[in-house]
Amino acid sequence: MMRGCSSRSKLSQNQDRAVCMTNCPTLIVTVGLPARGKTYISKKLTRYLNWIGVPTREFNVGQYRREFVKIYKSFEFFRPDNEEGLKIRRKCASAALNDVREYLTEDGGQVAVFDATNTTRERRETILEFAEQNGFKVFFVESVCEDPDVIQENIVQVKLDSPDYTNCNTEEAVEDFMKRIKCYENSYETLDEILDRDLSYIKIMDVGQRYLVNRVLDHIQSRIVYYLMNIHITPRSIYLCRHGESELNVKGRIGGDSGLTIRGKEFAKKLSHFIQEQNISDLKVWTSQMKRTIQTAEALNVPYEQWKVLNEIDAGVCEELMYEEIQRNYPLEFALRDQDKYRYRYPKGESYEDLVQRLEPVIMELERQENVLVICHQAVLRCLLAYFLDKTAEELPYLKCPLHTVLKLTPVAYGCKVESISLNVDAVNTHRERPANVNVQRTAEDALQTVPPHL
Amino acid sequence: MKHRSTSEQHHGKKPRVPAAAAATSTSPQDGMEDKAATNPRELTQNPLKKIWMPYKNGLPEKHICQRKVCMTNCPTLIVTVGLPARGKTYISKKLTRYLNWIGVPTREFNVGQYRREFVKIYKSFEFFRPDNEEGLKIRRKCASAALNDVREYLTEDGGQVAVFDATNTTRERRETILEFAEQNGFKVFFVESVCEDPDVIQENIVQVKLDSPDYTNCNTEEAVEDFMKRIKCYENSYETLDEILDRDLSYIKIMDVGQRYLVNRVLDHIQSRIVYYLMNIHITPRSIYLCRHGESELNVKGRIGGDSGLTIRGKEFAKKLSHFIQEQNISDLKVWTSQMKRTIQTAEALNVPYEQWKVLNEIDAGVCEELMYEEIQRNYPLEFALRDQDKYRYRYPKGESYEDLVQRLEPVIMELERQENVLVICHQAVLRCLLAYFLDKTAEELPYLKCPLHTVLKLTPVAYGCKVESISLNVDAVNTHRERPANVDVSRMSEEALLTVPSHQT
């Protein structure tokens, strides 16, 4: 789980600027009929908040229900006159809220996403009381949609594979689910401009065509609103790759601003073929402002945009050094980096944690866009990939992102499908694993155990 | 840089970015059958901005496309909607200021101003009566004249966004504007402000209407009475943006000064940024205090950048800053610093909680970090001259430019807009960028704004802008302000280059 605030207590004087500058934890509460994208939004929002450093967890009441009622029989469970069902559902909601309390007050959580239909004012009132007792701020996220095509597609994408319907064929599942939706419709009380004017909420209408935003109270709510207003569900693919092999790569040197080797240029040509074969409509191409990514893009013969924020991590005093030289000149720094590669900041340079902050506008724009190819760098690619594949701060700096390999990401169901496509051009390996010994007193050999071979 | 056009008088500042840079991207010739067989173009690094760009025959090719905010293909026309005294002009001016600061050439066109130039003397609200044919004719003419200037700005003068500030309260008027925009290939985004709180409206009238040229010869009561009748003239024909009737338009409806928003069909990046900005601003009175760290060890040595600590005088300033802040008796003051030692040391003296922002760090001078100007001249005379030629866009080798700084500081500005009372302890270049945002300074002025050490700038929003008080805390400090020298030519002599270097220890 990524930690947003520094390890010092929140009450300490000199806080690092972390995103979560609210004084109290936030409880996000979804609202909406089944198949309106509540879980999709919950999971995506949770992933985004964790990535930018706000400890967030989602609590899906349906999952609590599945653990309680081992086998799902039919929509009858959800009938409004099913007393037994209602009792169980209330218990599940309570259990989930209990876990929310534990997460936000004892486990260091900053935001909890309470994912359920919450379609009655009564249920929402219960949650508001719970939040008030515990000192949590509440922000509602309602999804309203009456487009039958969207609902149908939703059911196909995520409901048919639900544990509830493992023993049904498609028609049976769809029919049952439609009846399930009907169970909620009569008692559905949408967030009302007058009755709920004192609540903080965003109402998303027709998959983002229209939004109603009421009483945004603080920074984190403002960021959540901005994020929700930028995401979409139009199918598309995101292609991520590094620049072609560079002169400094083969020398085993980090950073710098060198050009491509012969093999790097070969990769750029093959990338061009690959892109053409993919036959992507309206592809946007982004590079950093470093020579090696631009050279790679030039081979594609298409317009591209340069982003300074896509530049490789700044290694400060270690720029253009080999790992062997870093060990010789800065053995302490080298050890500290191995101890906590995510938070470690190079002297006069950056950390992965800094990189994530720097890359947030890229992620936001990637969410807005459709088909995009991003030609960037190893550390940058690790950060972007961690966002799409929901990797933790511990995993992120060790994600394998070899040269001359394209990663194709396609949103599917609640996550991202990733295909790794090697373009079959040899390149040096630049991936250094965490060595076994990260102690500051280790020997040079221990420190350099995992350095990949180079010229 | 672009020259000011003759229609400048009505409108805002000239664009920060020449149109060519924003609009074009690198794109090799079309019609190449086997794209892969073509040799990739050679790259050269632009000496000023350190941007890698393709070149041919020793000359750079078409201006490269760097990531700019306004990546839309066509210009945007923002159209305000709302009764008088609903904050339309406040929003127009603020939005224009913000967009220009982040690098999107924007200008506002206030139809009321066109009317004041046409009808030299304002008599009374009768001019605005819906049955006043003469008045209607003039008002239609003014709207047309303004739209004409909009067209010129967006198609010929390098403008990217135009803000058409008028009531635009009827669907008919808005239809006319939509047709105009369609003919010219402009995207339209409506910003409607709806408010029925009489206190807010009253305060609005007091703040900005009483001082209007329309009411120079009236006393307060007369002005208020007339203005209220003026509002009444619009009320009957007011057609607010409707969820059903206007469902195909792109707009944001701001209700009750930002308590609630309705956002419909945001089409692109710039509209998304505009919505985010509008949703973060507020009108609660407050003050923003900006200052630099206390005098640092490298300051007195005449060296730039680095991460040194405070001198004795710098520490003295920090103490006095603490007294000053206490005397100001500010409720709920937030204190922000950078992550450099000198700002943190300064904040420590205040004995209050503070937040460190890495993005508030001083401009990265790259290879010139910790050098004296004399050393920069000796070792990098070309760089030194290029910087004097275009200090805003010049990027230090392996460092940053002021232009980069602005992009980096945008989240700070956004959070400053959200917050109320804040003290920001930062650095010279950073302070210049923040100040330029609040005081609407151009890219040319920004890098030369005077921000001396040991001086606190107190900014208070008033009417359509910002009042700024400069408070020296009376602790001596070295001067770190280097004016643009007369000779910026690369062939200039050392003495000419170093003419304006402020004095320091050797």
XYZ file of N, CA and C in Angstrom, chain A residues 218-400:
549
model
N -12.865 20.125 0.372
C -11.430 20.259 0.581
C -10.641 19.789 -0.635
N -9.328 19.797 -0.492
C -8.424 19.487 -1.595
C -8.669 18.101 -2.162
N -8.783 17.112 -1.292
C -8.887 15.744 -1.794
C -10.198 15.556 -2.553
N -11.277 16.180 -2.080
C -12.549 16.076 -2.798
C -12.445 16.764 -4.153
N -11.718 17.871 -4.180
C -11.530 18.589 -5.434
C -10.757 17.725 -6.436
N -9.748 17.020 -5.970
C -8.960 16.147 -6.845
C -9.797 14.962 -7.317
N -10.621 14.442 -6.419
C -11.479 13.310 -6.779
C -12.449 13.734 -7.871
N -13.056 14.904 -7.712
C -13.995 15.405 -8.722
C -13.292 15.572 -10.053
N -12.117 16.194 -10.052
C -11.355 16.421 -11.280
C -11.056 15.087 -11.964
N -10.628 14.098 -11.177
C -10.310 12.785 -11.738
C -11.553 12.138 -12.346
N -12.647 12.120 -11.586
C -13.862 11.476 -12.079
C -14.380 12.141 -13.343
N -14.138 13.450 -13.463
C -14.616 14.157 -14.650
C -13.721 13.931 -15.863
N -12.573 13.307 -15.662
C -11.672 13.098 -16.789
C -11.633 11.672 -17.304
N -12.181 10.720 -16.511
C -12.115 9.335 -16.979
C -13.277 9.041 -17.921
N -13.103 8.026 -18.745
C -14.161 7.639 -19.693
C -14.091 6.134 -19.900
N -15.080 5.590 -20.607
C -15.060 4.145 -20.805
C -14.989 3.757 -22.273
N -14.625 4.717 -23.120
C -14.469 4.407 -24.540
C -13.311 3.431 -24.720
N -13.523 2.338 -25.423
C -12.427 1.381 -25.610
C -11.261 2.026 -26.345
N -10.051 1.697 -25.894
C -8.849 2.246 -26.517
C -7.663 1.479 -25.995
N -6.482 1.726 -26.556
C -5.282 1.087 -26.054
C -4.195 2.120 -25.786
N -3.418 1.831 -24.753
C -2.278 2.681 -24.427
C -1.023 1.855 -24.644
N -0.108 2.387 -25.446
C 1.151 1.716 -25.726
C 2.259 2.430 -24.970
N 3.028 1.662 -24.209
C 4.137 2.253 -23.468
C 5.426 1.557 -23.880
N 6.465 2.328 -24.104
C 7.762 1.719 -24.369
C 8.850 2.711 -23.989
N 10.082 2.204 -23.913
C 11.218 3.081 -23.681
C 11.788 3.503 -25.027
N 12.662 4.487 -24.977
C 13.435 4.876 -26.156
C 14.243 3.660 -26.618
N 14.757 3.724 -27.834
C 15.669 2.672 -28.287
C 16.946 2.703 -27.453
N 17.694 1.619 -27.505
C 18.953 1.532 -26.749
C 19.824 2.756 -27.011
N 20.386 3.318 -25.949
C 21.179 4.546 -26.092
C 22.657 4.272 -25.836
N 23.497 5.209 -26.242
C 24.949 5.095 -26.064
C 25.319 4.912 -24.598
N 24.636 5.659 -23.710
C 24.958 5.527 -22.289
C 24.454 4.196 -21.727
N 23.351 3.701 -22.291
C 22.837 2.391 -21.869
C 23.944 1.339 -22.009
N 24.553 1.275 -23.198
C 25.521 0.192 -23.444
C 26.764 0.354 -22.585
N 27.019 1.596 -22.156
C 28.184 1.814 -21.301
C 27.860 1.561 -19.830
N 26.625 1.203 -19.567
C 26.234 0.947 -18.186
C 26.124 2.215 -17.362
N 25.875 3.345 -18.012
C 25.786 4.616 -17.308
C 24.328 5.039 -17.198
N 23.977 5.673 -16.059
C 22.581 6.072 -15.869
C 22.373 7.531 -16.240
N 21.144 7.859 -16.629
C 20.785 9.244 -16.904
C 21.398 9.794 -18.177
N 21.739 11.072 -18.148
C 22.347 11.727 -19.286
C 21.364 11.995 -20.410
N 21.895 12.443 -21.538
C 21.043 12.791 -22.676
C 21.711 12.336 -23.973
N 22.013 11.031 -24.053
C 22.735 10.531 -25.219
C 21.778 10.127 -26.333
N 22.354 9.818 -27.491
C 21.553 9.416 -28.630
C 21.459 7.907 -28.734
N 20.753 7.434 -29.769
C 20.528 5.996 -29.946
C 21.757 5.309 -30.528
N 21.927 4.040 -30.158
C 22.938 3.216 -30.800
C 22.341 2.717 -32.117
N 23.156 1.957 -32.851
C 22.642 1.367 -34.110
C 21.429 0.493 -33.796
N 21.545 -0.297 -32.745
C 20.439 -1.203 -32.395
C 19.210 -0.399 -31.949
N 19.473 0.705 -31.270
C 18.380 1.576 -30.853
C 17.632 2.123 -32.048
N 18.371 2.489 -33.089
C 17.742 3.014 -34.305
C 16.973 1.903 -35.014
N 17.531 0.693 -34.933
C 16.842 -0.475 -35.495
C 15.488 -0.653 -34.819
N 15.503 -0.540 -33.502
C 14.252 -0.665 -32.748
C 13.245 0.386 -33.198
N 13.732 1.621 -33.366
C 12.839 2.702 -33.758
C 12.157 2.375 -35.086
N 12.951 1.791 -36.010
C 12.361 1.411 -37.306
C 11.306 0.334 -37.111
N 11.640 -0.662 -36.291
C 10.685 -1.751 -36.061
C 9.440 -1.250 -35.324
N 9.644 -0.271 -34.462
C 8.502 0.317 -33.762
C 7.558 0.953 -34.780
N 8.144 1.608 -35.764
C 7.355 2.234 -36.808
C 6.501 1.195 -37.552
N 7.129 0.075 -37.907
C 6.379 -0.993 -38.576
C 5.270 -1.503 -37.683
N 5.631 -1.748 -36.419
C 4.668 -2.288 -35.458
C 3.439 -1.392 -35.359
N 3.697 -0.101 -35.225
C 2.595 0.846 -35.069
C 1.705 0.837 -36.307
N 2.358 0.785 -37.471
C 1.561 0.766 -38.697
C 0.705 -0.492 -38.764
N 1.301 -1.642 -38.377
C 0.551 -2.901 -38.421
C -0.635 -2.884 -37.458
N -0.457 -2.228 -36.325
C -1.535 -2.174 -35.340
C -2.738 -1.403 -35.875
N -2.485 -0.595 -36.898
C -3.585 0.119 -37.552
C -4.484 0.866 -36.560
N -3.839 1.706 -35.765
C -4.567 2.385 -34.690
C -5.159 3.685 -35.203
N -6.424 3.902 -34.879
C -7.046 5.144 -35.335
C -6.640 6.280 -34.425
N -6.216 7.376 -35.046
C -6.000 8.600 -34.286
C -5.027 8.416 -33.130
N -3.855 7.863 -33.427
C -2.883 7.620 -32.361
C -2.136 8.886 -32.002
N -2.078 9.208 -30.695
C -1.260 10.334 -30.254
C 0.082 9.743 -29.818
N 1.161 10.430 -30.123
C 2.482 9.960 -29.715
C 3.125 11.004 -28.818
N 3.569 10.560 -27.640
C 4.208 11.476 -26.693
C 5.620 11.010 -26.428
N 6.543 11.964 -26.291
C 7.910 11.635 -25.908
C 8.312 12.550 -24.750
N 9.526 12.319 -24.221
C 10.076 13.247 -23.228
C 10.795 14.339 -24.015
N 11.598 15.148 -23.325
C 12.392 16.141 -24.058
C 13.853 15.715 -24.138
N 14.076 14.403 -23.964
C 15.449 13.911 -24.071
C 15.667 13.335 -25.452
N 16.882 13.494 -25.926
C 17.203 13.173 -27.309
C 16.787 11.751 -27.700
N 17.001 10.782 -26.797
C 16.791 9.391 -27.181
C 15.331 9.009 -27.440
N 14.400 9.684 -26.725
C 12.990 9.374 -27.003
C 12.548 10.086 -28.279
N 13.083 11.276 -28.479
C 12.714 12.039 -29.672
C 13.249 11.361 -30.924
N 14.484 10.887 -30.849
C 15.046 10.154 -31.987
C 14.175 8.944 -32.316
N 13.704 8.280 -31.277
C 12.860 7.099 -31.483
C 11.559 7.512 -32.183
N 10.958 8.609 -31.721
C 9.697 9.062 -32.302
C 9.884 9.522 -33.743
N 11.025 10.130 -34.012
C 11.286 10.629 -35.364
C 11.147 9.528 -36.402
N 11.535 8.313 -36.024
C 11.482 7.195 -36.970
C 10.051 6.814 -37.335
N 9.101 7.253 -36.523
C 7.712 6.876 -36.790
C 7.094 7.706 -37.903
N 7.709 8.871 -38.151
C 7.187 9.743 -39.200
C 5.748 10.174 -38.973
N 5.425 10.436 -37.731
C 4.106 10.984 -37.401
C 4.295 12.138 -36.434
N 3.309 13.014 -36.298
C 3.452 14.109 -35.336
C 3.559 13.548 -33.918
N 4.342 14.203 -33.080
C 4.459 13.784 -31.688
C 4.600 15.018 -30.809
N 4.282 14.863 -29.541
C 4.388 15.961 -28.574
C 5.477 15.652 -27.568
N 6.266 16.646 -27.243
C 7.322 16.472 -26.239
C 6.825 16.941 -24.877
N 6.962 16.115 -23.857
C 6.593 16.512 -22.488
C 7.872 16.537 -21.640
N 8.152 17.655 -21.010
C 9.321 17.705 -20.130
C 9.104 16.777 -18.931
N 7.869 16.675 -18.465
C 7.617 15.866 -17.271
C 7.804 14.365 -17.534
N 7.990 13.978 -18.802
C 8.277 12.576 -19.104
C 9.782 12.284 -19.084
N 10.590 13.309 -18.784
C 12.040 13.083 -18.693
C 12.362 12.045 -17.639
N 13.500 11.335 -17.851
C 13.898 10.294 -16.912
C 14.175 10.894 -15.524
N 14.102 10.044 -14.530
C 14.374 10.459 -13.154
C 15.738 11.155 -13.101
N 15.798 12.258 -12.335
C 17.039 13.017 -12.250
C 17.931 12.377 -11.187
N 19.068 11.844 -11.610
C 19.942 11.151 -10.671
C 20.924 12.099 -9.996
N 20.693 13.420 -10.170
C 21.500 14.404 -9.437
C 22.986 14.217 -9.629
N 23.702 14.048 -8.497
C 25.164 13.921 -8.572
C 25.589 12.612 -9.245
N 24.654 11.682 -9.382
C 24.995 10.386 -9.979
C 24.721 10.332 -11.480
N 24.300 11.444 -12.054
C 24.025 11.471 -13.486
C 25.253 11.033 -14.283
N 25.019 10.132 -15.219
C 26.016 9.616 -16.156
C 27.086 8.733 -15.516
N 26.872 8.342 -14.251
C 27.821 7.433 -13.605
C 27.422 5.986 -13.860
N 28.391 5.091 -13.751
C 28.103 3.658 -13.743
C 27.799 3.278 -12.299
N 27.087 2.180 -12.107
C 26.798 1.733 -10.745
C 28.088 1.507 -9.966
N 29.123 0.995 -10.679
C 30.406 0.770 -10.023
C 30.970 2.076 -9.470
N 30.778 3.169 -10.230
C 31.286 4.470 -9.779
C 30.448 5.013 -8.622
N 29.152 4.766 -8.672
C 28.293 5.220 -7.564
C 28.723 4.500 -6.285
N 28.989 3.195 -6.412
C 29.409 2.430 -5.238
C 30.732 2.963 -4.711
N 31.648 3.291 -5.633
C 32.969 3.761 -5.208
C 32.878 5.141 -4.555
N 32.087 6.047 -5.136
C 32.056 7.431 -4.664
C 30.975 7.732 -3.640
N 29.886 6.969 -3.700
C 28.776 7.243 -2.787
C 28.212 5.945 -2.212
N 29.039 5.164 -1.517
C 28.575 3.850 -1.048
C 27.374 3.947 -0.113
N 27.340 4.997 0.703
C 26.206 5.172 1.616
C 24.927 5.411 0.833
N 24.987 6.326 -0.119
C 23.816 6.615 -0.952
C 23.330 5.350 -1.644
N 24.282 4.596 -2.171
C 23.956 3.390 -2.924
C 23.201 2.392 -2.032
N 23.639 2.287 -0.775
C 22.975 1.372 0.152
C 21.585 1.888 0.528
N 21.493 3.177 0.805
C 20.195 3.747 1.176
C 19.180 3.532 0.063
N 19.645 3.649 -1.159
C 18.736 3.476 -2.289
C 18.204 2.052 -2.322
N 19.097 1.094 -2.057
C 18.637 -0.292 -2.053
C 17.700 -0.574 -0.889
N 17.827 0.201 0.178
C 16.953 -0.026 1.336
C 15.531 0.446 1.059
N 15.384 1.514 0.335
C 14.040 2.040 0.055
C 14.056 2.768 -1.283
N 14.026 1.970 -2.340
C 14.229 2.529 -3.669
C 13.111 3.497 -4.064
N 11.926 3.335 -3.479
C 10.821 4.210 -3.861
C 11.000 5.615 -3.309
N 11.398 5.691 -2.044
C 11.480 6.997 -1.397
C 12.853 7.647 -1.513
N 13.856 6.874 -1.874
C 15.212 7.399 -1.919
C 15.349 8.497 -2.954
N 15.895 9.670 -2.558
C 16.118 10.778 -3.475
C 17.613 10.932 -3.693
N 18.045 10.911 -4.950
C 19.442 11.167 -5.278
C 19.826 12.563 -4.778
N 21.071 12.745 -4.296
C 21.500 14.084 -3.899
C 21.378 15.026 -5.092
N 20.686 16.116 -4.914
C 20.390 17.092 -5.983
C 19.579 16.454 -7.110
N 18.897 15.390 -6.782
C 18.085 14.712 -7.803
C 16.695 14.411 -7.299
N 16.125 13.335 -7.808
C 14.749 12.981 -7.507
C 14.617 11.566 -6.972
N 13.424 11.290 -6.451
C 13.083 9.946 -6.025
C 11.951 9.444 -6.920
N 11.649 8.150 -6.837
C 10.478 7.617 -7.537
C 9.224 8.313 -7.040
N 9.215 8.588 -5.751
C 8.060 9.276 -5.153
C 7.866 10.647 -5.805
N 8.982 11.358 -6.037
C 8.912 12.654 -6.731
C 8.411 12.455 -8.161
N 8.890 11.395 -8.798
C 8.505 11.114 -10.180
C 6.999 10.957 -10.314
N 6.418 10.227 -9.364
C 4.970 10.013 -9.405
C 4.235 11.347 -9.364
N 4.665 12.251 -8.500
C 4.020 13.571 -8.426
C 4.162 14.293 -9.766
N 5.330 14.209 -10.319
C 5.631 14.872 -11.582
C 4.769 14.302 -12.719
N 4.499 12.994 -12.657
C 3.795 12.324 -13.757
C 2.277 12.382 -13.652
N 1.779 12.926 -12.565
C 0.320 12.913 -12.391
C -0.427 13.582 -13.541
N 0.028 14.719 -14.047
C -0.665 15.307 -15.200
C -0.637 14.408 -16.437
N 0.386 13.574 -16.569
C 0.441 12.650 -17.701
C -0.666 11.611 -17.554
N -0.797 11.081 -16.343
C -1.847 10.090 -16.088
C -3.220 10.713 -16.335
N -3.402 11.933 -15.866
C -4.690 12.600 -16.051
C -5.007 12.761 -17.530
N -3.994 13.147 -18.309
C -4.235 13.322 -19.727
C -4.393 11.972 -20.437
N -3.693 10.954 -19.972
C -3.897 9.613 -20.545
C -5.326 9.154 -20.304
N -5.873 9.503 -19.157
C -7.266 9.139 -18.885
C -8.210 9.849 -19.851
N -7.910 11.103 -20.173
C -8.757 11.867 -21.091
C -8.663 11.340 -22.526
N -7.474 10.883 -22.893
C -7.226 10.544 -24.284
C -7.746 9.168 -24.647
N -7.559 8.807 -25.875
C -7.948 7.468 -26.320
C -6.692 6.681 -26.659
N -6.350 6.547 -27.958
C -5.165 5.756 -28.291
C -3.902 6.604 -28.204
N -2.978 6.169 -27.340
C -1.746 6.929 -27.135
C -0.545 5.995 -27.085
N 0.558 6.446 -27.675
C 1.843 5.761 -27.540
C 2.761 6.697 -26.766
N 3.284 6.200 -25.632
C 4.188 7.009 -24.823
C 5.581 6.409 -24.914
N 6.526 7.175 -25.476
C 7.908 6.720 -25.577
C 8.681 7.423 -24.463
N 9.076 6.654 -23.449
C 9.703 7.325 -22.315
C 10.930 6.586 -21.819
N 11.090 6.469 -20.493
C 12.320 5.966 -19.899
C 11.999 4.924 -18.833
N 13.041 4.221 -18.377
C 12.836 3.104 -17.453
C 12.068 3.474 -16.185
N 12.557 4.439 -15.436
C 11.902 4.780 -14.173
C 10.511 5.358 -14.419
N 10.416 6.189 -15.462
C 9.126 6.795 -15.803
C 8.123 5.712 -16.176
N 8.559 4.772 -16.984
C 7.684 3.690 -17.421
C 7.221 2.867 -16.228
N 8.122 2.622 -15.277
C 7.744 1.871 -14.082
C 6.620 2.575 -13.335
N 6.735 3.902 -13.227
C 5.693 4.674 -12.517
C 4.356 4.595 -13.242
N 4.374 4.772 -14.557
C 3.127 4.737 -15.320
C 2.500 3.347 -15.245
N 3.343 2.332 -15.381
C 2.848 0.958 -15.342
C 2.234 0.635 -13.986
N 2.882 1.129 -12.932
C 2.378 0.875 -11.578
C 0.979 1.442 -11.412
N 0.715 2.564 -12.057
C -0.631 3.150 -11.991
C -1.641 2.232 -12.668
N -1.301 1.784 -13.883
C -2.277 0.978 -14.634
C -2.460 -0.415 -14.049
N -1.388 -0.967 -13.481
C -1.479 -2.332 -12.975
C -1.581 -2.387 -11.451
N -1.795 -1.215 -10.823
C -2.065 -1.161 -9.382
C -0.946 -1.811 -8.565
N 0.303 -1.394 -8.835
C 1.438 -1.943 -8.106
C 1.737 -1.067 -6.894
N 2.283 -1.671 -5.867
C 2.593 -0.923 -4.649
C 3.903 -0.155 -4.799
N 4.162 0.697 -3.797
C 5.405 1.468 -3.781
C 6.618 0.538 -3.705
N 6.437 -0.608 -3.081
C 7.558 -1.550 -2.955
C 7.853 -2.230 -4.292
N 6.812 -2.563 -5.025
C 6.989 -3.272 -6.295
C 7.455 -2.346 -7.410
N 6.941 -1.109 -7.401
C 7.131 -0.174 -8.516
C 8.561 -0.062 -9.016
N 9.553 0.201 -8.138
C 10.900 0.469 -8.672
C 11.587 -0.785 -9.224
N 10.945 -1.936 -9.082
C 11.561 -3.165 -9.575
C 10.763 -3.806 -10.706
N 9.796 -3.077 -11.241
C 9.027 -3.602 -12.368
C 9.973 -3.785 -13.548
N 9.802 -4.878 -14.267
C 10.703 -5.156 -15.390
C 10.208 -4.436 -16.637
